[in-house]
């Protein structure tokens, strides 16, 4: 599996501001994913980020609100723009790696965001 | 109908017992199935993957898959208090997207 790190691990932000979350992987991966997990809920996919192409957003998520960069095969950022308290959540970066039998997703440690 | 369904629990078992976690999925063409464990405040951790019908064992964990019934389960033998967590079932219908269930909370009582 890969070693995945995220920065920051947590933050408290004011309404109307933006936060950029970084995800770094210790090996080159083609596909990276960004998820949101609200308290007591399961994982909701925000977007898929492939290097060299635009991110693909899931229904309910738009690029203006959650711009994503993927400059190389080991790094991605997710920005949460113009934040409101409803954006308070854990944001998780995930990568896909191939194992014998199939591809599997591994998760970073997450970024806990609180918006006041 | 949800694509991946799990009983939210909590499932409570005594220490040393077998914990049985169940999951059903809607896409009959799904090929890859996973179980993740998530401790409170932590990110999901992969514990098992299974791709063909039958059982797959790894230590105290056994994953069971029945594609005809669209059913996948996880058995935890000799349950320990450290197994207390939320267990997420995940299914890959095809392509690159993985669908996660809402998770089952497991409590193992010492």
Short mmCIF file of C-alpha atoms in Angstrom, two decimals:
data_model
loop_
_atom_site.label_atom_id
_atom_site.label_comp_id
_atom_site.label_asym_id
_atom_site.label_seq_id
_atom_site.Cartn_x
_atom_site.Cartn_y
_atom_site.Cartn_z
CA UNK A 1 0.00 0.00 0.00
CA UNK A 2 0.98 3.67 -0.28
CA UNK A 3 1.89 6.14 2.44
CA UNK A 4 -0.50 9.06 2.11
CA UNK A 5 -0.20 12.31 4.01
CA UNK A 6 -2.58 15.25 4.21
CA UNK A 7 -2.10 18.80 5.35
CA UNK A 8 -3.50 20.33 7.43
CA UNK A 9 -4.74 17.59 9.73
CA UNK A 10 -7.35 19.96 11.09
CA UNK A 11 -8.36 23.58 10.85
CA UNK A 12 -10.95 26.00 12.15
CA UNK A 13 -11.97 28.59 9.59
CA UNK A 14 -14.24 31.57 9.36
CA UNK A 15 -17.30 31.68 7.14
CA UNK A 16 -16.56 33.04 3.67
CA UNK A 17 -12.90 32.07 3.60
CA UNK A 18 -11.21 29.29 1.63
CA UNK A 19 -8.97 26.40 2.67
CA UNK A 20 -6.65 24.35 0.51
CA UNK A 21 -5.98 20.78 1.57
CA UNK A 22 -2.88 19.02 0.29
CA UNK A 23 -2.48 15.32 -0.36
CA UNK A 24 0.95 13.74 -0.91
CA UNK A 25 1.61 10.11 -1.85
CA UNK A 26 4.95 8.33 -1.59
CA UNK A 27 4.54 6.60 -4.94
CA UNK A 28 3.17 7.52 -8.33
CA UNK A 29 -0.53 6.84 -8.72
CA UNK A 30 -2.82 7.48 -11.64
CA UNK A 31 -6.08 8.01 -9.83
CA UNK A 32 -6.71 10.11 -6.75
CA UNK A 33 -10.05 10.74 -5.12
CA UNK A 34 -11.42 13.30 -2.71
CA UNK A 35 -14.15 12.33 -0.27
CA UNK A 36 -16.14 14.09 2.39
CA UNK A 37 -17.35 12.39 5.53
CA UNK A 38 -19.75 14.28 7.74
CA UNK A 39 -20.20 13.24 11.39
CA UNK A 40 -21.78 9.83 11.69
CA UNK A 41 -22.08 9.45 7.94
CA UNK A 42 -20.36 7.36 5.34
CA UNK A 43 -18.05 8.55 2.60
CA UNK A 44 -19.29 10.84 -0.15
CA UNK A 45 -17.15 11.11 -3.26
CA UNK A 46 -16.52 14.72 -4.24
CA UNK A 47 -14.39 14.22 -7.34
CA UNK A 48 -11.84 12.06 -9.11
CA UNK A 49 -8.54 13.66 -10.02
CA UNK A 50 -6.32 12.23 -12.74
CA UNK A 51 -3.00 13.78 -13.58
CA UNK A 52 -3.09 15.79 -16.77
CA UNK A 53 -6.85 16.13 -17.01
CA UNK A 54 -9.68 18.05 -15.41
CA UNK A 55 -11.17 16.59 -12.27
CA UNK A 56 -14.48 14.78 -12.62
CA UNK A 57 -17.05 15.96 -10.10
CA UNK A 58 -19.92 13.97 -8.64
CA UNK A 59 -23.48 15.19 -8.61
CA UNK A 60 -23.89 17.98 -6.09
CA UNK A 61 -20.28 19.13 -6.23
CA UNK A 62 -18.99 21.85 -8.54
CA UNK A 63 -15.58 23.09 -9.52
CA UNK A 64 -16.21 26.66 -8.35
CA UNK A 65 -16.83 25.42 -4.82
CA UNK A 66 -14.23 22.60 -4.75
CA UNK A 67 -11.44 23.36 -7.21
CA UNK A 68 -8.91 20.55 -7.49
CA UNK A 69 -5.38 20.51 -8.80
CA UNK A 70 -3.37 17.45 -9.82
CA UNK A 71 0.00 18.72 -11.03
CA UNK A 72 1.82 15.36 -10.91
CA UNK A 73 1.40 11.69 -10.06
CA UNK A 74 2.14 12.09 -6.33
CA UNK A 75 0.26 15.25 -5.32
CA UNK A 76 -3.18 16.84 -5.35
CA UNK A 77 -4.97 19.70 -3.66
CA UNK A 78 -8.61 20.30 -2.86
CA UNK A 79 -9.81 23.81 -2.08
CA UNK A 80 -13.01 24.40 -0.16
CA UNK A 81 -14.11 27.86 -1.29
CA UNK A 82 -16.35 30.46 0.31
CA UNK A 83 -16.91 28.19 3.26
CA UNK A 84 -20.07 27.95 5.33
CA UNK A 85 -20.75 25.93 8.49
CA UNK A 86 -22.32 23.22 6.29
CA UNK A 87 -18.83 22.52 4.92
CA UNK A 88 -17.67 21.35 8.34
CA UNK A 89 -16.59 17.79 7.72
CA UNK A 90 -13.66 15.44 7.38
CA UNK A 91 -12.07 15.60 3.95
CA UNK A 92 -10.24 12.48 2.83
CA UNK A 93 -7.80 11.95 0.03
CA UNK A 94 -7.70 8.46 -1.46
CA UNK A 95 -5.50 6.77 -4.03
CA UNK A 96 -6.03 3.69 -6.12
CA UNK A 97 -3.35 1.06 -6.25
CA UNK A 98 -3.28 -2.24 -8.06
CA UNK A 99 -2.92 -5.41 -6.06
CA UNK A 100 -3.04 -9.01 -7.19
CA UNK A 101 -6.63 -9.48 -8.25
CA UNK A 102 -7.67 -5.89 -8.59
CA UNK A 103 -7.34 -2.20 -7.78
CA UNK A 104 -7.95 -1.01 -4.25
CA UNK A 105 -8.39 2.38 -2.64
CA UNK A 106 -6.30 3.54 0.27
CA UNK A 107 -7.04 6.60 2.37
CA UNK A 108 -5.03 9.41 3.81
CA UNK A 109 -5.45 10.39 7.46
CA UNK A 110 -8.02 13.08 6.67
CA UNK A 111 -8.44 16.79 7.32
CA UNK A 112 -10.97 17.77 9.96
CA UNK A 113 -12.50 21.10 8.99
CA UNK A 114 -14.67 23.22 11.26
CA UNK A 115 -16.28 26.35 9.83
CA UNK A 116 -17.56 28.96 12.27
CA UNK B 1 -32.71 1.56 -3.32
CA UNK B 2 -29.26 2.21 -1.93
CA UNK B 3 -26.44 0.73 -3.96
CA UNK B 4 -24.66 -0.78 -0.95
CA UNK B 5 -26.69 -1.53 2.16
CA UNK B 6 -25.49 -2.36 5.64
CA UNK B 7 -27.21 -2.61 8.97
CA UNK B 8 -26.08 0.48 10.86
CA UNK B 9 -26.00 -1.37 14.18
CA UNK B 10 -24.68 -1.07 16.70
CA UNK B 11 -23.80 -4.74 16.76
CA UNK B 12 -22.70 -5.76 20.22
CA UNK B 13 -20.83 -9.02 20.86
CA UNK B 14 -18.95 -10.35 23.89
CA UNK B 15 -15.19 -10.71 23.77
CA UNK B 16 -14.17 -13.98 22.17
CA UNK B 17 -17.37 -14.36 20.16
CA UNK B 18 -17.79 -14.29 16.38
CA UNK B 19 -18.98 -10.98 14.95
CA UNK B 20 -20.90 -11.25 11.68
CA UNK B 21 -21.27 -8.19 9.49
CA UNK B 22 -23.45 -8.24 6.40
CA UNK B 23 -23.76 -6.22 3.23
CA UNK B 24 -25.93 -6.35 0.12
CA UNK B 25 -25.38 -4.57 -3.15
CA UNK B 26 -27.57 -3.70 -6.08
CA UNK B 27 -25.30 -3.85 -9.15
CA UNK B 28 -25.23 -7.47 -10.27
CA UNK B 29 -22.19 -6.82 -12.44
CA UNK B 30 -19.98 -5.83 -9.50
CA UNK B 31 -16.63 -7.56 -9.48
CA UNK B 32 -14.65 -6.27 -6.51
CA UNK B 33 -15.64 -6.14 -2.87
CA UNK B 34 -13.89 -4.67 0.14
CA UNK B 35 -14.20 -4.30 3.87
CA UNK B 36 -12.74 -1.27 5.61
CA UNK B 37 -12.43 -0.66 9.32
CA UNK B 38 -12.76 2.87 10.65
CA UNK B 39 -11.96 3.78 14.21
CA UNK B 40 -13.58 6.90 15.59
CA UNK B 41 -11.74 9.98 14.39
CA UNK B 42 -9.56 7.99 11.99
CA UNK B 43 -9.66 7.29 8.26
CA UNK B 44 -10.85 3.99 6.76
CA UNK B 45 -8.33 1.16 6.73
CA UNK B 46 -8.59 -1.72 4.27
CA UNK B 47 -8.84 -5.08 6.01
CA UNK B 48 -10.14 -7.47 3.33
CA UNK B 49 -10.77 -7.66 -0.37
CA UNK B 50 -12.60 -10.44 -2.20
CA UNK B 51 -13.23 -10.95 -5.88
CA UNK B 52 -14.69 -14.45 -6.34
CA UNK B 53 -17.49 -16.45 -4.77
CA UNK B 54 -16.71 -18.28 -1.57
CA UNK B 55 -14.66 -17.56 1.50
CA UNK B 56 -11.39 -15.74 1.93
CA UNK B 57 -9.59 -15.95 5.24
CA UNK B 58 -6.94 -13.65 6.68
CA UNK B 59 -6.10 -14.26 10.31
CA UNK B 60 -9.22 -13.74 12.41
CA UNK B 61 -11.12 -12.25 9.47
CA UNK B 62 -13.12 -14.16 6.87
CA UNK B 63 -14.86 -12.47 3.96
CA UNK B 64 -17.66 -14.34 2.25
CA UNK B 65 -19.06 -13.51 -1.19
CA UNK B 66 -22.19 -14.78 -2.90
CA UNK B 67 -22.65 -12.98 -6.20
CA UNK B 68 -25.89 -14.80 -7.02
CA UNK B 69 -27.45 -13.39 -3.86
CA UNK B 70 -25.55 -10.10 -4.17
CA UNK B 71 -24.34 -10.54 -0.65
CA UNK B 72 -20.98 -10.10 1.03
CA UNK B 73 -20.17 -10.62 4.69
CA UNK B 74 -17.29 -10.30 7.12
CA UNK B 75 -16.77 -12.65 10.04
CA UNK B 76 -14.46 -11.69 12.88
CA UNK B 77 -13.47 -14.65 15.03
CA UNK B 78 -12.34 -14.34 18.65
CA UNK B 79 -13.54 -10.73 18.73
CA UNK B 80 -11.47 -8.35 20.81
CA UNK B 81 -12.36 -4.96 22.31
CA UNK B 82 -9.84 -3.49 19.86
CA UNK B 83 -12.12 -4.64 17.03
CA UNK B 84 -14.72 -2.08 18.15
CA UNK B 85 -15.07 0.23 15.18
CA UNK B 86 -17.28 1.01 12.22
CA UNK B 87 -16.95 -1.46 9.35
CA UNK B 88 -17.58 -0.16 5.85
CA UNK B 89 -18.55 -2.45 3.02
CA UNK B 90 -17.39 -1.20 -0.38
CA UNK B 91 -18.28 -2.44 -3.85
CA UNK B 92 -16.73 -1.67 -7.20
CA UNK B 93 -19.44 -2.00 -9.86
CA UNK B 94 -16.97 -1.52 -12.68
CA UNK B 95 -14.73 1.26 -13.85
CA UNK B 96 -12.87 3.25 -11.24
CA UNK B 97 -15.61 4.23 -8.82
CA UNK B 98 -16.04 2.50 -5.46
CA UNK B 99 -19.38 2.66 -3.69
CA UNK B 100 -19.33 2.64 0.12
CA UNK B 101 -22.04 1.51 2.48
CA UNK B 102 -23.00 3.59 5.47
CA UNK B 103 -21.15 1.24 7.81
CA UNK B 104 -21.97 -1.02 10.74
CA UNK B 105 -20.85 -0.02 14.21
CA UNK B 106 -19.41 -2.95 16.15
CA UNK B 107 -18.93 -3.00 19.92
CA UNK B 108 -16.99 -5.84 21.51
CA UNK B 109 -17.66 -6.03 25.23
CA UNK B 110 -14.81 -7.07 27.49
#
